[in-house]
Amino acid sequence: VSTQSTGKIWEENKKGNGHLNLKGMLVGNPWTDDYYDGGSTIEWIYTHALCSKDAYDAVVRECGALKFSKRTHDRLSNLEFLMSHEPVDPARATQSCNGAMQEVFKQVGSDINQYDIYATCVHGGPLDCNDYSNVHKYLNTYSVMQALHVRMNKVVLPWTVCSDHLNYATQWDTVVPLYKVLIPALEHVMVYSGDVTYNCDGLGSVRWIHSLGMETVQPYAAYKNTANDQVAGFHQGFAMTSAARAAGKRQFSYTTVRDAGHMVPEYQPLRGFIMLEHYFANRF
């Protein structure tokens, strides 16, 4: 949504209908492309020792390349999320493929947090391994809703982390073409990934980023928390336009946050803050 919103703001500004001082875009662990992001999930799971080689090989053999299915919704358990992947080639959507996928997800199980595979699993929540009780209590507090300017006559209460009241149709298979427009148009675009989640994993992000054919102007390297001299993550800078390539000017950055889950500020707030400091100081 953030990429589409940014694209709309830029478009309206260009038409003269807007006046927002749009300078850049920062997007974290985004689902960007059904093919690249959907196609990386099983591989990421396998390379992080969450399933056996036999199970992974069976998916590759029976299913071929995978993508994410649009026949789904936004309230997905581990099993539902993983089973929402389907073969790119419809002819490969067979019982053998489905069985191979089921075996992978049987091995992963429901005791692994899809948002941070190393986090402690809390059972009994609305989504696998996550406890949202404190957030639920906080966001249903009347003074908090007032401070957030919640329109009480427009919402269904109580607030829940997952709701069946908000229904929408998914229209986009990819927003990669928007990056081709926004990267040269804006001064500062960055995508970052927490590196221990298979929900919008970094592997898929790296693949769609490299599909843009950009040139590296800042080599892939670690950045640190200088207070304890520990690696906070990794960063790489790219140029898209011929002028930026010639000048060695960074137009796009890809950054990882080490040992962070899907929601980076929740799982690694300090490292996420260090990343933001670099971004706003124009080092990334």
PDB file of C-alpha atoms in Angstrom:
ATOM      1  CA  VAL A   1       0.000   0.000   0.000  1.00  0.00           C
ATOM      2  CA  SER A   2       2.806   2.448   0.818  1.00  0.00           C
ATOM      3  CA  THR A   3       4.310   2.094  -2.669  1.00  0.00           C
ATOM      4  CA  GLN A   4       0.964   2.634  -4.388  1.00  0.00           C
ATOM      5  CA  SER A   5       0.189   5.598  -2.105  1.00  0.00           C
ATOM      6  CA  THR A   6       3.555   7.168  -2.838  1.00  0.00           C
ATOM      7  CA  GLY A   7       2.994   6.628  -6.547  1.00  0.00           C
ATOM      8  CA  LYS A   8      -0.408   8.322  -6.336  1.00  0.00           C
ATOM      9  CA  ILE A   9       0.994  11.319  -4.436  1.00  0.00           C
ATOM     10  CA  TRP A  10       3.798  11.697  -6.981  1.00  0.00           C
ATOM     11  CA  GLU A  11       1.331  11.432  -9.855  1.00  0.00           C
ATOM     12  CA  GLU A  12      -1.012  14.077  -8.412  1.00  0.00           C
ATOM     13  CA  ASN A  13       1.916  16.393  -7.635  1.00  0.00           C
ATOM     14  CA  LYS A  14       3.069  16.056 -11.232  1.00  0.00           C
ATOM     15  CA  LYS A  15      -0.422  16.942 -12.487  1.00  0.00           C
ATOM     16  CA  GLY A  16      -0.457  20.005 -10.260  1.00  0.00           C
ATOM     17  CA  ASN A  17      -3.220  18.606  -8.075  1.00  0.00           C
ATOM     18  CA  GLY A  18      -1.021  18.086  -5.032  1.00  0.00           C
ATOM     19  CA  HIS A  19       1.450  20.060  -2.979  1.00  0.00           C
ATOM     20  CA  LEU A  20       3.029  17.428  -0.733  1.00  0.00           C
ATOM     21  CA  ASN A  21       6.793  17.843  -0.502  1.00  0.00           C
ATOM     22  CA  LEU A  22       7.567  14.262  -1.446  1.00  0.00           C
ATOM     23  CA  LYS A  23      11.281  13.539  -1.137  1.00  0.00           C
ATOM     24  CA  GLY A  24      11.592   9.787  -0.735  1.00  0.00           C
ATOM     25  CA  MET A  25      10.088   6.483   0.284  1.00  0.00           C
ATOM     26  CA  LEU A  26      11.040   3.955   2.950  1.00  0.00           C
ATOM     27  CA  VAL A  27       9.352   0.540   2.849  1.00  0.00           C
ATOM     28  CA  GLY A  28       9.905  -2.356   5.259  1.00  0.00           C
ATOM     29  CA  ASN A  29       9.522  -6.075   4.488  1.00  0.00           C
ATOM     30  CA  PRO A  30       7.123  -5.337   1.626  1.00  0.00           C
ATOM     31  CA  TRP A  31       5.143  -7.823  -0.415  1.00  0.00           C
ATOM     32  CA  THR A  32       6.058  -6.403  -3.824  1.00  0.00           C
ATOM     33  CA  ASP A  33       5.569  -9.077  -6.455  1.00  0.00           C
ATOM     34  CA  ASP A  34       3.564 -12.312  -6.362  1.00  0.00           C
ATOM     35  CA  TYR A  35       6.153 -14.153  -8.464  1.00  0.00           C
ATOM     36  CA  TYR A  36       9.367 -13.036  -6.744  1.00  0.00           C
ATOM     37  CA  ASP A  37       8.027 -12.906  -3.192  1.00  0.00           C
ATOM     38  CA  GLY A  38       5.807 -15.958  -3.551  1.00  0.00           C
ATOM     39  CA  GLY A  39       8.547 -17.901  -5.298  1.00  0.00           C
ATOM     40  CA  SER A  40      11.096 -17.397  -2.521  1.00  0.00           C
ATOM     41  CA  THR A  41       9.126 -18.585   0.516  1.00  0.00           C
ATOM     42  CA  ILE A  42       9.743 -22.334   0.306  1.00  0.00           C
ATOM     43  CA  GLU A  43      13.417 -21.822  -0.535  1.00  0.00           C
ATOM     44  CA  TRP A  44      13.831 -19.480   2.444  1.00  0.00           C
ATOM     45  CA  ILE A  45      12.182 -22.027   4.728  1.00  0.00           C
ATOM     46  CA  TYR A  46      14.478 -24.783   3.481  1.00  0.00           C
ATOM     47  CA  THR A  47      17.675 -22.723   3.738  1.00  0.00           C
ATOM     48  CA  HIS A  48      16.802 -21.894   7.353  1.00  0.00           C
ATOM     49  CA  ALA A  49      16.497 -25.560   8.335  1.00  0.00           C
ATOM     50  CA  LEU A  50      12.723 -25.489   8.846  1.00  0.00           C
ATOM     51  CA  CYS A  51      12.102 -28.397   6.482  1.00  0.00           C
ATOM     52  CA  SER A  52      14.089 -31.319   5.132  1.00  0.00           C
ATOM     53  CA  LYS A  53      15.898 -31.436   1.802  1.00  0.00           C
ATOM     54  CA  ASP A  54      13.626 -34.282   0.758  1.00  0.00           C
ATOM     55  CA  ALA A  55      10.543 -32.125   1.344  1.00  0.00           C
ATOM     56  CA  TYR A  56      12.041 -29.131  -0.464  1.00  0.00           C
ATOM     57  CA  ASP A  57      13.203 -31.246  -3.408  1.00  0.00           C
ATOM     58  CA  ALA A  58       9.714 -32.733  -3.723  1.00  0.00           C
ATOM     59  CA  VAL A  59       8.167 -29.261  -4.045  1.00  0.00           C
ATOM     60  CA  VAL A  60      10.706 -28.268  -6.698  1.00  0.00           C
ATOM     61  CA  ARG A  61      10.124 -31.526  -8.578  1.00  0.00           C
ATOM     62  CA  GLU A  62       6.319 -31.618  -8.377  1.00  0.00           C
ATOM     63  CA  CYS A  63       5.419 -27.914  -8.463  1.00  0.00           C
ATOM     64  CA  GLY A  64       8.163 -26.089 -10.335  1.00  0.00           C
ATOM     65  CA  ALA A  65       8.262 -22.321  -9.830  1.00  0.00           C
ATOM     66  CA  LEU A  66       5.753 -20.949  -7.319  1.00  0.00           C
ATOM     67  CA  LYS A  67       3.847 -17.702  -6.889  1.00  0.00           C
ATOM     68  CA  PHE A  68       1.354 -16.363  -4.367  1.00  0.00           C
ATOM     69  CA  SER A  69      -2.325 -16.931  -5.072  1.00  0.00           C
ATOM     70  CA  LYS A  70      -4.783 -14.054  -5.134  1.00  0.00           C
ATOM     71  CA  ARG A  71      -7.506 -16.447  -3.974  1.00  0.00           C
ATOM     72  CA  THR A  72      -6.747 -15.677  -0.359  1.00  0.00           C
ATOM     73  CA  HIS A  73      -7.310 -13.108   2.369  1.00  0.00           C
ATOM     74  CA  ASP A  74      -5.345 -11.147   4.933  1.00  0.00           C
ATOM     75  CA  ARG A  75      -5.896 -13.330   7.994  1.00  0.00           C
ATOM     76  CA  LEU A  76      -3.506 -16.183   7.476  1.00  0.00           C
ATOM     77  CA  SER A  77      -2.157 -18.756   9.881  1.00  0.00           C
ATOM     78  CA  ASN A  78       1.121 -20.500   9.103  1.00  0.00           C
ATOM     79  CA  LEU A  79      -0.648 -23.238   7.170  1.00  0.00           C
ATOM     80  CA  GLU A  80      -2.966 -20.847   5.315  1.00  0.00           C
ATOM     81  CA  PHE A  81      -0.126 -18.509   4.350  1.00  0.00           C
ATOM     82  CA  LEU A  82       2.091 -21.275   3.069  1.00  0.00           C
ATOM     83  CA  MET A  83      -0.710 -23.116   1.278  1.00  0.00           C
ATOM     84  CA  SER A  84      -1.639 -19.883  -0.515  1.00  0.00           C
ATOM     85  CA  HIS A  85       1.335 -20.478  -2.798  1.00  0.00           C
ATOM     86  CA  GLU A  86       0.645 -22.141  -6.141  1.00  0.00           C
ATOM     87  CA  PRO A  87       2.569 -23.209  -9.263  1.00  0.00           C
ATOM     88  CA  VAL A  88       3.258 -20.518 -11.842  1.00  0.00           C
ATOM     89  CA  ASP A  89       2.341 -23.130 -14.460  1.00  0.00           C
ATOM     90  CA  PRO A  90      -1.339 -24.069 -13.868  1.00  0.00           C
ATOM     91  CA  ALA A  91      -0.658 -27.523 -15.321  1.00  0.00           C
ATOM     92  CA  ARG A  92       1.582 -28.240 -12.304  1.00  0.00           C
ATOM     93  CA  ALA A  93      -1.289 -27.667  -9.845  1.00  0.00           C
ATOM     94  CA  THR A  94      -1.717 -31.370  -9.171  1.00  0.00           C
ATOM     95  CA  GLN A  95      -2.382 -33.549  -6.155  1.00  0.00           C
ATOM     96  CA  SER A  96       1.315 -34.428  -6.156  1.00  0.00           C
ATOM     97  CA  CYS A  97       2.258 -30.749  -5.901  1.00  0.00           C
ATOM     98  CA  ASN A  98      -0.306 -30.137  -3.183  1.00  0.00           C
ATOM     99  CA  GLY A  99       0.958 -33.135  -1.241  1.00  0.00           C
ATOM    100  CA  ALA A 100       4.556 -31.925  -1.488  1.00  0.00           C
ATOM    101  CA  MET A 101       3.537 -28.494  -0.202  1.00  0.00           C
ATOM    102  CA  GLN A 102       1.563 -30.045   2.647  1.00  0.00           C
ATOM    103  CA  GLU A 103       4.628 -32.011   3.728  1.00  0.00           C
ATOM    104  CA  VAL A 104       6.750 -28.858   3.947  1.00  0.00           C
ATOM    105  CA  PHE A 105       4.139 -27.139   6.061  1.00  0.00           C
ATOM    106  CA  LYS A 106       3.677 -30.230   8.205  1.00  0.00           C
ATOM    107  CA  GLN A 107       7.394 -30.099   8.985  1.00  0.00           C
ATOM    108  CA  VAL A 108       7.336 -26.348   9.714  1.00  0.00           C
ATOM    109  CA  GLY A 109       4.318 -26.854  11.964  1.00  0.00           C
ATOM    110  CA  SER A 110       2.365 -24.237  13.885  1.00  0.00           C
ATOM    111  CA  ASP A 111       4.964 -23.658  16.609  1.00  0.00           C
ATOM    112  CA  ILE A 112       7.206 -21.459  14.453  1.00  0.00           C
ATOM    113  CA  ASN A 113       6.416 -17.754  14.293  1.00  0.00           C
ATOM    114  CA  GLN A 114       6.229 -16.809  10.608  1.00  0.00           C
ATOM    115  CA  TYR A 115       7.126 -13.213  11.533  1.00  0.00           C
ATOM    116  CA  ASP A 116      10.266 -14.161  13.495  1.00  0.00           C
ATOM    117  CA  ILE A 117      11.334 -17.788  13.345  1.00  0.00           C
ATOM    118  CA  TYR A 118      13.548 -17.441  16.437  1.00  0.00           C
ATOM    119  CA  ALA A 119      10.945 -15.735  18.631  1.00  0.00           C
ATOM    120  CA  THR A 120       9.265 -17.572  21.502  1.00  0.00           C
ATOM    121  CA  CYS A 121       5.974 -19.095  20.408  1.00  0.00           C
ATOM    122  CA  VAL A 122       2.939 -17.924  22.384  1.00  0.00           C
ATOM    123  CA  HIS A 123       0.044 -20.310  21.876  1.00  0.00           C
ATOM    124  CA  GLY A 124      -3.635 -19.456  21.717  1.00  0.00           C
ATOM    125  CA  GLY A 125      -3.457 -16.093  19.930  1.00  0.00           C
ATOM    126  CA  PRO A 126      -5.341 -15.027  16.789  1.00  0.00           C
ATOM    127  CA  LEU A 127      -2.262 -15.727  14.678  1.00  0.00           C
ATOM    128  CA  ASP A 128       0.366 -18.422  15.195  1.00  0.00           C
ATOM    129  CA  CYS A 129       2.675 -17.793  18.135  1.00  0.00           C
ATOM    130  CA  ASN A 130       1.808 -14.107  18.621  1.00  0.00           C
ATOM    131  CA  ASP A 131       0.287 -12.589  21.757  1.00  0.00           C
ATOM    132  CA  TYR A 132      -1.614  -9.395  20.955  1.00  0.00           C
ATOM    133  CA  SER A 133      -3.420  -9.064  24.297  1.00  0.00           C
ATOM    134  CA  ASN A 134      -1.570  -5.886  25.344  1.00  0.00           C
ATOM    135  CA  VAL A 135      -2.120  -4.234  21.956  1.00  0.00           C
ATOM    136  CA  HIS A 136      -5.775  -5.277  22.052  1.00  0.00           C
ATOM    137  CA  LYS A 137      -6.244  -3.713  25.475  1.00  0.00           C
ATOM    138  CA  TYR A 138      -4.395  -0.529  24.515  1.00  0.00           C
ATOM    139  CA  LEU A 139      -6.203   0.134  21.232  1.00  0.00           C
ATOM    140  CA  ASN A 140      -9.606  -0.491  22.814  1.00  0.00           C
ATOM    141  CA  THR A 141      -8.965   2.104  25.513  1.00  0.00           C
ATOM    142  CA  TYR A 142     -11.301   5.058  24.975  1.00  0.00           C
ATOM    143  CA  SER A 143      -8.659   7.754  25.625  1.00  0.00           C
ATOM    144  CA  VAL A 144      -6.342   6.102  23.085  1.00  0.00           C
ATOM    145  CA  MET A 145      -9.089   5.990  20.472  1.00  0.00           C
ATOM    146  CA  GLN A 146      -9.783   9.678  21.126  1.00  0.00           C
ATOM    147  CA  ALA A 147      -6.092  10.540  20.723  1.00  0.00           C
ATOM    148  CA  LEU A 148      -6.044   8.632  17.428  1.00  0.00           C
ATOM    149  CA  HIS A 149      -9.161  10.518  16.260  1.00  0.00           C
ATOM    150  CA  VAL A 150     -11.071   7.288  15.736  1.00  0.00           C
ATOM    151  CA  ARG A 151     -14.488   8.031  14.257  1.00  0.00           C
ATOM    152  CA  MET A 152     -16.581   5.998  16.657  1.00  0.00           C
ATOM    153  CA  ASN A 153     -19.571   5.896  14.323  1.00  0.00           C
ATOM    154  CA  LYS A 154     -17.476   4.418  11.522  1.00  0.00           C
ATOM    155  CA  VAL A 155     -15.712   1.525  13.228  1.00  0.00           C
ATOM    156  CA  VAL A 156     -16.637  -1.938  14.426  1.00  0.00           C
ATOM    157  CA  LEU A 157     -15.569  -2.437  18.024  1.00  0.00           C
ATOM    158  CA  PRO A 158     -13.732  -3.932  19.731  1.00  0.00           C
ATOM    159  CA  TRP A 159     -10.541  -3.528  17.713  1.00  0.00           C
ATOM    160  CA  THR A 160      -8.938  -6.879  16.878  1.00  0.00           C
ATOM    161  CA  VAL A 161      -5.660  -7.718  15.193  1.00  0.00           C
ATOM    162  CA  CYS A 162      -7.567  -9.746  12.593  1.00  0.00           C
ATOM    163  CA  SER A 163     -11.033  -8.791  11.421  1.00  0.00           C
ATOM    164  CA  ASP A 164     -13.526 -10.161   8.942  1.00  0.00           C
ATOM    165  CA  HIS A 165     -15.321  -6.806   8.783  1.00  0.00           C
ATOM    166  CA  LEU A 166     -12.812  -5.253   6.390  1.00  0.00           C
ATOM    167  CA  ASN A 167     -13.090  -6.901   3.007  1.00  0.00           C
ATOM    168  CA  TYR A 168     -11.248  -5.787  -0.090  1.00  0.00           C
ATOM    169  CA  ALA A 169     -10.310  -7.142  -3.484  1.00  0.00           C
ATOM    170  CA  THR A 170      -6.640  -7.604  -4.280  1.00  0.00           C
ATOM    171  CA  GLN A 171      -5.882  -5.904  -7.592  1.00  0.00           C
ATOM    172  CA  TRP A 172      -2.095  -5.800  -7.884  1.00  0.00           C
ATOM    173  CA  ASP A 173       0.116  -8.742  -8.822  1.00  0.00           C
ATOM    174  CA  THR A 174       3.219  -6.558  -8.681  1.00  0.00           C
ATOM    175  CA  VAL A 175       4.295  -3.004  -7.905  1.00  0.00           C
ATOM    176  CA  VAL A 176       7.777  -3.435  -9.391  1.00  0.00           C
ATOM    177  CA  PRO A 177       6.863  -1.134 -12.342  1.00  0.00           C
ATOM    178  CA  LEU A 178       6.134   1.644  -9.821  1.00  0.00           C
ATOM    179  CA  TYR A 179       9.713   1.423  -8.559  1.00  0.00           C
ATOM    180  CA  LYS A 180      10.939   2.032 -12.105  1.00  0.00           C
ATOM    181  CA  VAL A 181       9.086   5.359 -11.985  1.00  0.00           C
ATOM    182  CA  LEU A 182       9.663   6.369  -8.366  1.00  0.00           C
ATOM    183  CA  ILE A 183      13.380   5.592  -8.029  1.00  0.00           C
ATOM    184  CA  PRO A 184      14.530   8.159 -10.625  1.00  0.00           C
ATOM    185  CA  ALA A 185      11.760  10.599  -9.661  1.00  0.00           C
ATOM    186  CA  LEU A 186      12.457  10.759  -5.915  1.00  0.00           C
ATOM    187  CA  GLU A 187      15.634  11.647  -4.088  1.00  0.00           C
ATOM    188  CA  HIS A 188      15.753   8.783  -1.645  1.00  0.00           C
ATOM    189  CA  VAL A 189      14.125   5.338  -1.908  1.00  0.00           C
ATOM    190  CA  MET A 190      14.989   2.483   0.431  1.00  0.00           C
ATOM    191  CA  VAL A 191      13.588  -0.987   1.069  1.00  0.00           C
ATOM    192  CA  TYR A 192      14.614  -2.879   4.193  1.00  0.00           C
ATOM    193  CA  SER A 193      14.126  -6.424   5.430  1.00  0.00           C
ATOM    194  CA  GLY A 194      14.172  -8.015   8.827  1.00  0.00           C
ATOM    195  CA  ASP A 195      16.192 -11.138   8.098  1.00  0.00           C
ATOM    196  CA  VAL A 196      14.479 -13.828  10.195  1.00  0.00           C
ATOM    197  CA  THR A 197      10.961 -13.854   8.730  1.00  0.00           C
ATOM    198  CA  TYR A 198       9.582 -15.895   5.857  1.00  0.00           C
ATOM    199  CA  ASN A 199       6.548 -13.637   5.571  1.00  0.00           C
ATOM    200  CA  CYS A 200       7.754 -11.192   2.883  1.00  0.00           C
ATOM    201  CA  ASP A 201      11.281 -12.558   3.212  1.00  0.00           C
ATOM    202  CA  GLY A 202      14.420 -10.737   2.114  1.00  0.00           C
ATOM    203  CA  LEU A 203      15.262 -13.314  -0.536  1.00  0.00           C
ATOM    204  CA  GLY A 204      12.225 -12.338  -2.597  1.00  0.00           C
ATOM    205  CA  SER A 205      13.032  -8.645  -2.146  1.00  0.00           C
ATOM    206  CA  VAL A 206      16.593  -9.123  -3.367  1.00  0.00           C
ATOM    207  CA  ARG A 207      15.325 -10.895  -6.473  1.00  0.00           C
ATOM    208  CA  TRP A 208      12.812  -8.263  -7.568  1.00  0.00           C
ATOM    209  CA  ILE A 209      15.326  -5.502  -6.791  1.00  0.00           C
ATOM    210  CA  HIS A 210      17.904  -7.120  -9.063  1.00  0.00           C
ATOM    211  CA  SER A 211      15.252  -7.555 -11.772  1.00  0.00           C
ATOM    212  CA  LEU A 212      15.336  -3.755 -12.132  1.00  0.00           C
ATOM    213  CA  GLY A 213      18.826  -3.974 -13.659  1.00  0.00           C
ATOM    214  CA  MET A 214      20.348  -1.258 -11.470  1.00  0.00           C
ATOM    215  CA  GLU A 215      24.072  -0.745 -10.946  1.00  0.00           C
ATOM    216  CA  THR A 216      25.724  -1.104  -7.550  1.00  0.00           C
ATOM    217  CA  VAL A 217      27.320   2.145  -6.382  1.00  0.00           C
ATOM    218  CA  GLN A 218      27.702   1.185  -2.714  1.00  0.00           C
ATOM    219  CA  PRO A 219      28.919  -2.416  -2.292  1.00  0.00           C
ATOM    220  CA  TYR A 220      27.082  -4.763   0.064  1.00  0.00           C
ATOM    221  CA  ALA A 221      28.596  -4.204   3.497  1.00  0.00           C
ATOM    222  CA  ALA A 222      27.784  -4.377   7.190  1.00  0.00           C
ATOM    223  CA  TYR A 223      26.763  -1.375   9.281  1.00  0.00           C
ATOM    224  CA  LYS A 224      27.211  -1.409  13.042  1.00  0.00           C
ATOM    225  CA  ASN A 225      25.885  -0.310  16.366  1.00  0.00           C
ATOM    226  CA  THR A 226      28.911   1.803  17.267  1.00  0.00           C
ATOM    227  CA  ALA A 227      28.075   1.626  20.987  1.00  0.00           C
ATOM    228  CA  ASN A 228      28.941  -2.074  21.176  1.00  0.00           C
ATOM    229  CA  ASP A 229      30.705  -2.625  17.833  1.00  0.00           C
ATOM    230  CA  GLN A 230      28.138  -5.239  16.777  1.00  0.00           C
ATOM    231  CA  VAL A 231      26.744  -5.679  13.267  1.00  0.00           C
ATOM    232  CA  ALA A 232      23.243  -4.186  13.030  1.00  0.00           C
ATOM    233  CA  GLY A 233      22.624  -5.293   9.453  1.00  0.00           C
ATOM    234  CA  PHE A 234      23.816  -4.945   5.867  1.00  0.00           C
ATOM    235  CA  HIS A 235      23.367  -2.311   3.184  1.00  0.00           C
ATOM    236  CA  GLN A 236      23.785  -1.921  -0.579  1.00  0.00           C
ATOM    237  CA  GLY A 237      23.267   1.183  -2.731  1.00  0.00           C
ATOM    238  CA  PHE A 238      22.140   1.245  -6.371  1.00  0.00           C
ATOM    239  CA  ALA A 239      21.858   3.706  -9.259  1.00  0.00           C
ATOM    240  CA  MET A 240      19.187   3.398 -11.939  1.00  0.00           C
ATOM    241  CA  THR A 241      19.579   6.221 -14.445  1.00  0.00           C
ATOM    242  CA  SER A 242      22.589   6.607 -16.741  1.00  0.00           C
ATOM    243  CA  ALA A 243      23.437   9.979 -15.175  1.00  0.00           C
ATOM    244  CA  ALA A 244      23.403   8.518 -11.657  1.00  0.00           C
ATOM    245  CA  ARG A 245      25.503   5.553 -12.778  1.00  0.00           C
ATOM    246  CA  ALA A 246      28.085   7.872 -14.330  1.00  0.00           C
ATOM    247  CA  ALA A 247      28.216   9.991 -11.181  1.00  0.00           C
ATOM    248  CA  GLY A 248      28.177   7.011  -8.825  1.00  0.00           C
ATOM    249  CA  LYS A 249      25.113   8.527  -7.177  1.00  0.00           C
ATOM    250  CA  ARG A 250      22.906   6.325  -5.033  1.00  0.00           C
ATOM    251  CA  GLN A 251      19.207   6.432  -5.930  1.00  0.00           C
ATOM    252  CA  PHE A 252      18.014   3.280  -4.192  1.00  0.00           C
ATOM    253  CA  SER A 253      19.118   1.361  -1.101  1.00  0.00           C
ATOM    254  CA  TYR A 254      18.472  -2.135   0.141  1.00  0.00           C
ATOM    255  CA  THR A 255      19.131  -2.711   3.836  1.00  0.00           C
ATOM    256  CA  THR A 256      18.733  -5.625   6.204  1.00  0.00           C
ATOM    257  CA  VAL A 257      18.208  -5.460   9.961  1.00  0.00           C
ATOM    258  CA  ARG A 258      19.998  -8.320  11.650  1.00  0.00           C
ATOM    259  CA  ASP A 259      17.972 -10.806  13.692  1.00  0.00           C
ATOM    260  CA  ALA A 260      14.806  -8.773  13.108  1.00  0.00           C
ATOM    261  CA  GLY A 261      11.418 -10.205  12.309  1.00  0.00           C
ATOM    262  CA  HIS A 262       8.802  -8.879   9.915  1.00  0.00           C
ATOM    263  CA  MET A 263       7.912  -5.963  12.188  1.00  0.00           C
ATOM    264  CA  VAL A 264      11.431  -4.594  12.673  1.00  0.00           C
ATOM    265  CA  PRO A 265      10.593  -1.964  15.355  1.00  0.00           C
ATOM    266  CA  GLU A 266       8.917  -4.673  17.439  1.00  0.00           C
ATOM    267  CA  TYR A 267      11.690  -7.253  17.266  1.00  0.00           C
ATOM    268  CA  GLN A 268      14.838  -5.101  16.975  1.00  0.00           C
ATOM    269  CA  PRO A 269      13.944  -1.514  17.948  1.00  0.00           C
ATOM    270  CA  LEU A 270      17.520  -0.311  18.506  1.00  0.00           C
ATOM    271  CA  ARG A 271      18.888  -1.747  15.270  1.00  0.00           C
ATOM    272  CA  GLY A 272      15.839  -0.401  13.452  1.00  0.00           C
ATOM    273  CA  PHE A 273      16.546   3.034  14.911  1.00  0.00           C
ATOM    274  CA  ILE A 274      20.194   2.855  13.824  1.00  0.00           C
ATOM    275  CA  MET A 275      19.019   2.033  10.299  1.00  0.00           C
ATOM    276  CA  LEU A 276      16.666   5.034  10.348  1.00  0.00           C
ATOM    277  CA  GLU A 277      19.479   7.295  11.540  1.00  0.00           C
ATOM    278  CA  HIS A 278      21.556   6.229   8.535  1.00  0.00           C
ATOM    279  CA  TYR A 279      18.604   6.742   6.200  1.00  0.00           C
ATOM    280  CA  PHE A 280      17.759  10.263   7.409  1.00  0.00           C
ATOM    281  CA  ALA A 281      21.438  11.220   7.454  1.00  0.00           C
ATOM    282  CA  ASN A 282      21.537  10.173   3.770  1.00  0.00           C
ATOM    283  CA  ARG A 283      24.211   7.540   4.396  1.00  0.00           C
ATOM    284  CA  PHE A 284      21.829   4.868   3.124  1.00  0.00           C
TER     285      PHE A 284
END
